PDB file of C-alpha atoms in Angstrom:
ATOM      1  CA  VAL A   1      32.772 -18.155 144.237  1.00  0.00           C
ATOM      2  CA  ARG A   2      35.589 -18.852 141.218  1.00  0.00           C
ATOM      3  CA  LEU A   3      35.312 -22.601 140.552  1.00  0.00           C
ATOM      4  CA  THR A   4      38.314 -22.960 138.250  1.00  0.00           C
ATOM      5  CA  THR A   5      41.694 -21.639 138.336  1.00  0.00           C
ATOM      6  CA  THR A   6      43.463 -22.872 134.854  1.00  0.00           C
ATOM      7  CA  GLN A   7      45.193 -20.684 132.524  1.00  0.00           C
ATOM      8  CA  SER A   8      43.277 -22.554 129.901  1.00  0.00           C
ATOM      9  CA  ASN A   9      39.284 -21.571 128.741  1.00  0.00           C
ATOM     10  CA  ASN A  10      36.585 -23.453 130.173  1.00  0.00           C
ATOM     11  CA  LEU A  11      33.279 -22.534 128.537  1.00  0.00           C
ATOM     12  CA  ASN A  12      29.792 -23.460 128.230  1.00  0.00           C
ATOM     13  CA  PRO A  13      29.060 -24.701 132.085  1.00  0.00           C
ATOM     14  CA  MET A  14      25.941 -25.964 132.766  1.00  0.00           C
ATOM     15  CA  TYR A  15      24.626 -27.184 136.631  1.00  0.00           C
ATOM     16  CA  GLY A  16      23.168 -30.462 137.233  1.00  0.00           C
ATOM     17  CA  GLU A  17      20.369 -31.608 139.449  1.00  0.00           C
ATOM     18  CA  ASP A  18      21.888 -31.507 142.843  1.00  0.00           C
ATOM     19  CA  SER A  19      23.228 -27.727 141.865  1.00  0.00           C
ATOM     20  CA  GLN A  20      26.643 -28.677 142.962  1.00  0.00           C
ATOM     21  CA  THR A  21      27.896 -30.436 140.396  1.00  0.00           C
ATOM     22  CA  VAL A  22      28.688 -28.416 137.435  1.00  0.00           C
ATOM     23  CA  ILE A  23      30.023 -29.664 133.934  1.00  0.00           C
ATOM     24  CA  PHE A  24      31.912 -27.618 131.466  1.00  0.00           C
ATOM     25  CA  GLN A  25      34.537 -27.941 128.184  1.00  0.00           C
ATOM     26  CA  SER A  26      38.165 -27.257 128.606  1.00  0.00           C
ATOM     27  CA  ASP A  27      40.465 -26.967 126.498  1.00  0.00           C
ATOM     28  CA  ARG A  28      43.273 -27.532 128.723  1.00  0.00           C
ATOM     29  CA  ASN A  29      45.088 -30.772 127.060  1.00  0.00           C
ATOM     30  CA  GLY A  30      45.103 -29.081 124.057  1.00  0.00           C
ATOM     31  CA  ASN A  31      41.527 -29.709 122.464  1.00  0.00           C
ATOM     32  CA  PHE A  32      37.936 -29.086 124.150  1.00  0.00           C
ATOM     33  CA  ASP A  33      37.466 -32.301 126.820  1.00  0.00           C
ATOM     34  CA  LEU A  34      34.748 -32.161 129.367  1.00  0.00           C
ATOM     35  CA  PHE A  35      35.122 -32.263 132.506  1.00  0.00           C
ATOM     36  CA  THR A  36      33.327 -31.362 136.447  1.00  0.00           C
ATOM     37  CA  ILE A  37      33.744 -29.610 139.085  1.00  0.00           C
ATOM     38  CA  ASN A  38      32.001 -30.142 142.277  1.00  0.00           C
ATOM     39  CA  GLN A  39      31.098 -26.830 143.719  1.00  0.00           C
ATOM     40  CA  GLU A  40      31.143 -27.606 147.440  1.00  0.00           C
ATOM     41  CA  THR A  41      34.822 -29.697 147.010  1.00  0.00           C
ATOM     42  CA  GLY A  42      36.380 -28.126 144.215  1.00  0.00           C
ATOM     43  CA  ALA A  43      36.990 -31.666 142.692  1.00  0.00           C
ATOM     44  CA  GLU A  44      37.569 -31.921 139.173  1.00  0.00           C
ATOM     45  CA  VAL A  45      36.377 -34.787 137.005  1.00  0.00           C
ATOM     46  CA  GLN A  46      37.845 -35.500 133.132  1.00  0.00           C
ATOM     47  CA  LEU A  47      35.130 -37.366 131.577  1.00  0.00           C
ATOM     48  CA  THR A  48      36.263 -37.590 127.942  1.00  0.00           C
ATOM     49  CA  SER A  49      39.792 -37.335 126.445  1.00  0.00           C
ATOM     50  CA  ASP A  50      39.161 -37.867 122.514  1.00  0.00           C
ATOM     51  CA  THR A  51      41.837 -35.864 120.617  1.00  0.00           C
ATOM     52  CA  ALA A  52      39.314 -34.269 119.071  1.00  0.00           C
ATOM     53  CA  ASP A  53      36.676 -31.510 120.595  1.00  0.00           C
ATOM     54  CA  ASP A  54      34.044 -32.595 122.718  1.00  0.00           C
ATOM     55  CA  VAL A  55      32.110 -29.337 123.369  1.00  0.00           C
ATOM     56  CA  ASN A  56      28.689 -28.113 124.642  1.00  0.00           C
ATOM     57  CA  PRO A  57      27.864 -30.283 127.163  1.00  0.00           C
ATOM     58  CA  PHE A  58      23.928 -30.680 128.289  1.00  0.00           C
ATOM     59  CA  TYR A  59      22.964 -33.486 131.699  1.00  0.00           C
ATOM     60  CA  SER A  60      20.568 -36.005 131.351  1.00  0.00           C
ATOM     61  CA  LEU A  61      17.923 -34.792 134.187  1.00  0.00           C
ATOM     62  CA  GLU A  62      19.467 -37.507 136.860  1.00  0.00           C
ATOM     63  CA  LEU A  63      22.952 -36.984 135.864  1.00  0.00           C
ATOM     64  CA  LYS A  64      23.415 -40.654 134.575  1.00  0.00           C
ATOM     65  CA  TYR A  65      24.345 -39.451 130.953  1.00  0.00           C
ATOM     66  CA  VAL A  66      25.560 -35.959 129.186  1.00  0.00           C
ATOM     67  CA  VAL A  67      24.842 -35.048 125.398  1.00  0.00           C
ATOM     68  CA  PHE A  68      27.769 -33.180 123.417  1.00  0.00           C
ATOM     69  CA  GLN A  69      28.705 -32.686 120.252  1.00  0.00           C
ATOM     70  CA  SER A  70      32.403 -33.764 118.591  1.00  0.00           C
ATOM     71  CA  ASN A  71      33.861 -33.268 115.470  1.00  0.00           C
ATOM     72  CA  ARG A  72      36.125 -36.921 115.935  1.00  0.00           C
ATOM     73  CA  ASN A  73      35.187 -38.129 112.567  1.00  0.00           C
ATOM     74  CA  ASN A  74      35.733 -34.349 110.617  1.00  0.00           C
ATOM     75  CA  ASN A  75      32.516 -33.139 111.167  1.00  0.00           C
ATOM     76  CA  TRP A  76      30.584 -31.923 114.633  1.00  0.00           C
ATOM     77  CA  ASP A  77      28.122 -35.106 115.334  1.00  0.00           C
ATOM     78  CA  ILE A  78      26.140 -35.867 118.278  1.00  0.00           C
ATOM     79  CA  TYR A  79      27.347 -38.450 121.118  1.00  0.00           C
ATOM     80  CA  ILE A  80      25.518 -39.334 124.669  1.00  0.00           C
ATOM     81  CA  LEU A  81      27.745 -40.551 127.451  1.00  0.00           C
ATOM     82  CA  ASP A  82      26.838 -42.750 130.481  1.00  0.00           C
ATOM     83  CA  THR A  83      29.082 -41.267 133.227  1.00  0.00           C
ATOM     84  CA  ASP A  84      28.929 -44.360 135.278  1.00  0.00           C
ATOM     85  CA  THR A  85      30.808 -46.315 133.264  1.00  0.00           C
ATOM     86  CA  GLY A  86      32.257 -44.348 130.769  1.00  0.00           C
ATOM     87  CA  ASN A  87      30.781 -45.148 127.862  1.00  0.00           C
ATOM     88  CA  GLU A  88      30.088 -43.503 124.822  1.00  0.00           C
ATOM     89  CA  TYR A  89      27.301 -44.086 122.039  1.00  0.00           C
ATOM     90  CA  ARG A  90      27.279 -41.947 118.654  1.00  0.00           C
ATOM     91  CA  LEU A  91      23.426 -40.785 118.394  1.00  0.00           C
ATOM     92  CA  THR A  92      24.251 -39.177 114.841  1.00  0.00           C
ATOM     93  CA  ASN A  93      25.933 -40.357 111.631  1.00  0.00           C
ATOM     94  CA  THR A  94      25.050 -37.972 108.443  1.00  0.00           C
ATOM     95  CA  PRO A  95      27.965 -35.570 106.875  1.00  0.00           C
ATOM     96  CA  ALA A  96      26.352 -32.889 107.791  1.00  0.00           C
ATOM     97  CA  ASP A  97      26.963 -30.857 111.228  1.00  0.00           C
ATOM     98  CA  GLU A  98      24.911 -31.514 114.226  1.00  0.00           C
ATOM     99  CA  THR A  99      25.476 -29.595 116.733  1.00  0.00           C
ATOM    100  CA  PHE A 100      23.909 -27.652 120.293  1.00  0.00           C
ATOM    101  CA  PRO A 101      21.978 -30.786 121.736  1.00  0.00           C
ATOM    102  CA  ALA A 102      19.931 -29.978 124.360  1.00  0.00           C
ATOM    103  CA  TRP A 103      17.715 -32.722 126.785  1.00  0.00           C
ATOM    104  CA  SER A 104      14.349 -32.525 126.994  1.00  0.00           C
ATOM    105  CA  PRO A 105      13.054 -32.097 130.896  1.00  0.00           C
ATOM    106  CA  ASN A 106      11.220 -35.293 130.457  1.00  0.00           C
ATOM    107  CA  GLY A 107      13.969 -37.214 129.223  1.00  0.00           C
ATOM    108  CA  LYS A 108      12.419 -38.132 126.398  1.00  0.00           C
ATOM    109  CA  TYR A 109      14.053 -36.270 123.592  1.00  0.00           C
ATOM    110  CA  ILE A 110      17.058 -34.347 122.311  1.00  0.00           C
ATOM    111  CA  SER A 111      16.966 -31.760 119.893  1.00  0.00           C
ATOM    112  CA  TYR A 112      20.023 -30.152 117.893  1.00  0.00           C
ATOM    113  CA  LEU A 113      20.838 -27.845 114.957  1.00  0.00           C
ATOM    114  CA  SER A 114      21.630 -29.534 111.577  1.00  0.00           C
ATOM    115  CA  ASN A 115      22.909 -28.125 108.620  1.00  0.00           C
ATOM    116  CA  VAL A 116      22.231 -30.802 106.783  1.00  0.00           C
ATOM    117  CA  ASP A 117      20.693 -27.850 103.978  1.00  0.00           C
ATOM    118  CA  GLY A 118      22.879 -25.807 104.365  1.00  0.00           C
ATOM    119  CA  GLY A 119      21.253 -23.789 106.848  1.00  0.00           C
ATOM    120  CA  THR A 120      20.221 -24.379 110.603  1.00  0.00           C
ATOM    121  CA  ASP A 121      17.279 -26.065 111.479  1.00  0.00           C
ATOM    122  CA  LEU A 122      15.875 -28.315 114.392  1.00  0.00           C
ATOM    123  CA  PHE A 123      15.536 -31.487 114.513  1.00  0.00           C
ATOM    124  CA  VAL A 124      13.781 -33.425 117.638  1.00  0.00           C
ATOM    125  CA  VAL A 125      15.243 -37.005 118.654  1.00  0.00           C
ATOM    126  CA  ASP A 126      14.928 -40.160 121.069  1.00  0.00           C
ATOM    127  CA  SER A 127      16.924 -40.058 123.536  1.00  0.00           C
ATOM    128  CA  LEU A 128      16.890 -43.804 124.123  1.00  0.00           C
ATOM    129  CA  THR A 129      16.867 -45.137 120.058  1.00  0.00           C
ATOM    130  CA  GLY A 130      18.251 -42.504 118.380  1.00  0.00           C
ATOM    131  CA  GLU A 131      15.064 -42.432 115.606  1.00  0.00           C
ATOM    132  CA  LEU A 132      14.427 -39.365 114.038  1.00  0.00           C
ATOM    133  CA  ILE A 133      10.818 -37.704 116.014  1.00  0.00           C
ATOM    134  CA  LYS A 134      10.421 -35.013 114.255  1.00  0.00           C
ATOM    135  CA  ARG A 135      11.949 -32.646 111.630  1.00  0.00           C
ATOM    136  CA  ILE A 136      10.788 -29.230 113.318  1.00  0.00           C
ATOM    137  CA  THR A 137      11.666 -26.646 110.907  1.00  0.00           C
ATOM    138  CA  THR A 138      12.931 -26.191 107.145  1.00  0.00           C
ATOM    139  CA  ASP A 139      13.420 -22.822 107.081  1.00  0.00           C
ATOM    140  CA  GLY A 140      16.803 -22.782 107.294  1.00  0.00           C
ATOM    141  CA  LYS A 141      17.311 -19.852 109.749  1.00  0.00           C
ATOM    142  CA  THR A 142      16.253 -21.570 113.334  1.00  0.00           C
ATOM    143  CA  ASN A 143      18.371 -20.921 116.473  1.00  0.00           C
ATOM    144  CA  ASN A 144      18.504 -20.663 120.112  1.00  0.00           C
ATOM    145  CA  ILE A 145      16.320 -23.581 121.597  1.00  0.00           C
ATOM    146  CA  ALA A 146      14.724 -24.084 124.594  1.00  0.00           C
ATOM    147  CA  TRP A 147      12.824 -27.104 126.091  1.00  0.00           C
ATOM    148  CA  SER A 148       9.384 -26.200 128.033  1.00  0.00           C
ATOM    149  CA  PRO A 149       9.231 -27.503 131.844  1.00  0.00           C
ATOM    150  CA  ASP A 150       6.838 -30.299 130.687  1.00  0.00           C
ATOM    151  CA  GLY A 151       9.560 -31.837 127.428  1.00  0.00           C
ATOM    152  CA  GLU A 152       6.668 -31.544 125.685  1.00  0.00           C
ATOM    153  CA  ARG A 153       6.790 -28.050 123.573  1.00  0.00           C
ATOM    154  CA  LEU A 154      10.085 -26.228 122.527  1.00  0.00           C
ATOM    155  CA  ALA A 155      10.662 -22.710 121.576  1.00  0.00           C
ATOM    156  CA  TYR A 156      13.314 -21.238 119.417  1.00  0.00           C
ATOM    157  CA  GLN A 157      14.156 -17.864 116.798  1.00  0.00           C
ATOM    158  CA  SER A 158      13.746 -17.907 113.438  1.00  0.00           C
ATOM    159  CA  GLU A 159      14.287 -15.577 110.701  1.00  0.00           C
ATOM    160  CA  ARG A 160      12.377 -16.548 108.276  1.00  0.00           C
ATOM    161  CA  ALA A 161      10.949 -14.520 106.039  1.00  0.00           C
ATOM    162  CA  GLY A 162      13.850 -12.029 106.857  1.00  0.00           C
ATOM    163  CA  ASN A 163      12.930 -10.470 109.877  1.00  0.00           C
ATOM    164  CA  LEU A 164      13.871 -12.421 113.432  1.00  0.00           C
ATOM    165  CA  ASP A 165      10.486 -13.640 115.619  1.00  0.00           C
ATOM    166  CA  ILE A 166       9.725 -16.323 118.231  1.00  0.00           C
ATOM    167  CA  TYR A 167       8.166 -19.329 117.431  1.00  0.00           C
ATOM    168  CA  THR A 168       7.317 -22.560 119.430  1.00  0.00           C
ATOM    169  CA  TYR A 169       6.035 -25.652 118.401  1.00  0.00           C
ATOM    170  CA  ASP A 170       3.872 -28.856 120.437  1.00  0.00           C
ATOM    171  CA  LEU A 171       4.886 -31.969 119.673  1.00  0.00           C
ATOM    172  CA  ALA A 172       1.901 -33.631 121.055  1.00  0.00           C
ATOM    173  CA  THR A 173      -0.032 -32.445 118.298  1.00  0.00           C
ATOM    174  CA  ASP A 174       2.421 -31.176 115.537  1.00  0.00           C
ATOM    175  CA  ILE A 175       1.481 -27.757 116.046  1.00  0.00           C
ATOM    176  CA  GLU A 176       3.700 -24.261 114.989  1.00  0.00           C
ATOM    177  CA  TYR A 177       2.937 -21.040 116.355  1.00  0.00           C
ATOM    178  CA  ARG A 178       4.666 -17.720 115.443  1.00  0.00           C
ATOM    179  CA  VAL A 179       4.549 -16.266 119.431  1.00  0.00           C
ATOM    180  CA  THR A 180       5.796 -12.741 117.825  1.00  0.00           C
ATOM    181  CA  ASN A 181       5.575 -10.363 115.081  1.00  0.00           C
ATOM    182  CA  PHE A 182       7.359  -7.150 115.586  1.00  0.00           C
ATOM    183  CA  GLU A 183       8.987  -5.904 112.547  1.00  0.00           C
ATOM    184  CA  GLY A 184      12.248  -6.158 114.686  1.00  0.00           C
ATOM    185  CA  PRO A 185      14.072  -8.513 115.976  1.00  0.00           C
ATOM    186  CA  ASP A 186      12.915 -10.847 118.711  1.00  0.00           C
ATOM    187  CA  SER A 187      15.318 -13.446 119.694  1.00  0.00           C
ATOM    188  CA  GLY A 188      16.475 -16.028 122.692  1.00  0.00           C
ATOM    189  CA  PRO A 189      13.614 -17.433 124.253  1.00  0.00           C
ATOM    190  CA  THR A 190      13.342 -19.001 128.069  1.00  0.00           C
ATOM    191  CA  TRP A 191      10.186 -20.013 129.531  1.00  0.00           C
ATOM    192  CA  ASP A 192       9.177 -19.576 133.025  1.00  0.00           C
ATOM    193  CA  CYS A 193       9.047 -22.654 135.918  1.00  0.00           C
ATOM    194  CA  GLY A 194       5.349 -23.458 134.634  1.00  0.00           C
ATOM    195  CA  GLY A 195       6.012 -23.443 131.505  1.00  0.00           C
ATOM    196  CA  ASP A 196       2.984 -20.389 130.694  1.00  0.00           C
ATOM    197  CA  ASN A 197       5.274 -17.804 129.718  1.00  0.00           C
ATOM    198  CA  LEU A 198       8.346 -16.812 127.303  1.00  0.00           C
ATOM    199  CA  ALA A 199      10.964 -14.117 127.733  1.00  0.00           C
ATOM    200  CA  PHE A 200      12.625 -13.385 124.923  1.00  0.00           C
ATOM    201  CA  THR A 201      15.042 -10.515 123.950  1.00  0.00           C
ATOM    202  CA  SER A 202      13.541  -7.222 121.377  1.00  0.00           C
ATOM    203  CA  THR A 203      14.713  -3.989 120.261  1.00  0.00           C
ATOM    204  CA  ARG A 204      10.803  -3.016 119.965  1.00  0.00           C
ATOM    205  CA  ASP A 205      11.640   0.053 122.002  1.00  0.00           C
ATOM    206  CA  ASN A 206      14.829   0.738 120.009  1.00  0.00           C
ATOM    207  CA  ASP A 207      16.600  -1.111 122.603  1.00  0.00           C
ATOM    208  CA  ALA A 208      17.219  -4.266 123.646  1.00  0.00           C
ATOM    209  CA  ASN A 209      15.281  -4.804 126.115  1.00  0.00           C
ATOM    210  CA  VAL A 210      13.595  -7.977 127.986  1.00  0.00           C
ATOM    211  CA  PHE A 211       9.901  -8.603 127.196  1.00  0.00           C
TER     212      PHE A 211
END
């Protein structure tokens, strides 16, 4: 089913919990704004209209809130939009770029990447207060964040020590686990629905395959 037919770039779609509302970013107005489209009716709603770019939207569990990044202050910051009222709240306010926000499935946390030290590291904040819960990594080479279904663990890839491997972090115990140790790249982790297993891409058989 083709949902969008504009001549603009419609990117980064994400299904809402209702399995019919899709949120995405579009540059149809000359900059990237956030839109939703109903898969059943085709009805579109524009959520943001700032002259800056609003990108990488991520729905909260109940579709009431959207977290996204915007460069409206000359660097990337994280914002939260209340979809009922249209009110926007700035979650981060630093000179660094905060990017790729993601809501935890339990609604308690928001993760994002920051280049505060020049690289990319993983941070977790309280979704209600915006207070920093934990800086997860300090290697400057962390990417591809995935929340576990219970919202208490994160999986990610890091190229620390010159090798790309998969790691997880348990917020309850403050313990990081190294999941892979293959000398080649292991990347793109995702959890299964029970939170017991991780799928990832690896070139350990000379081709990129899923493990």
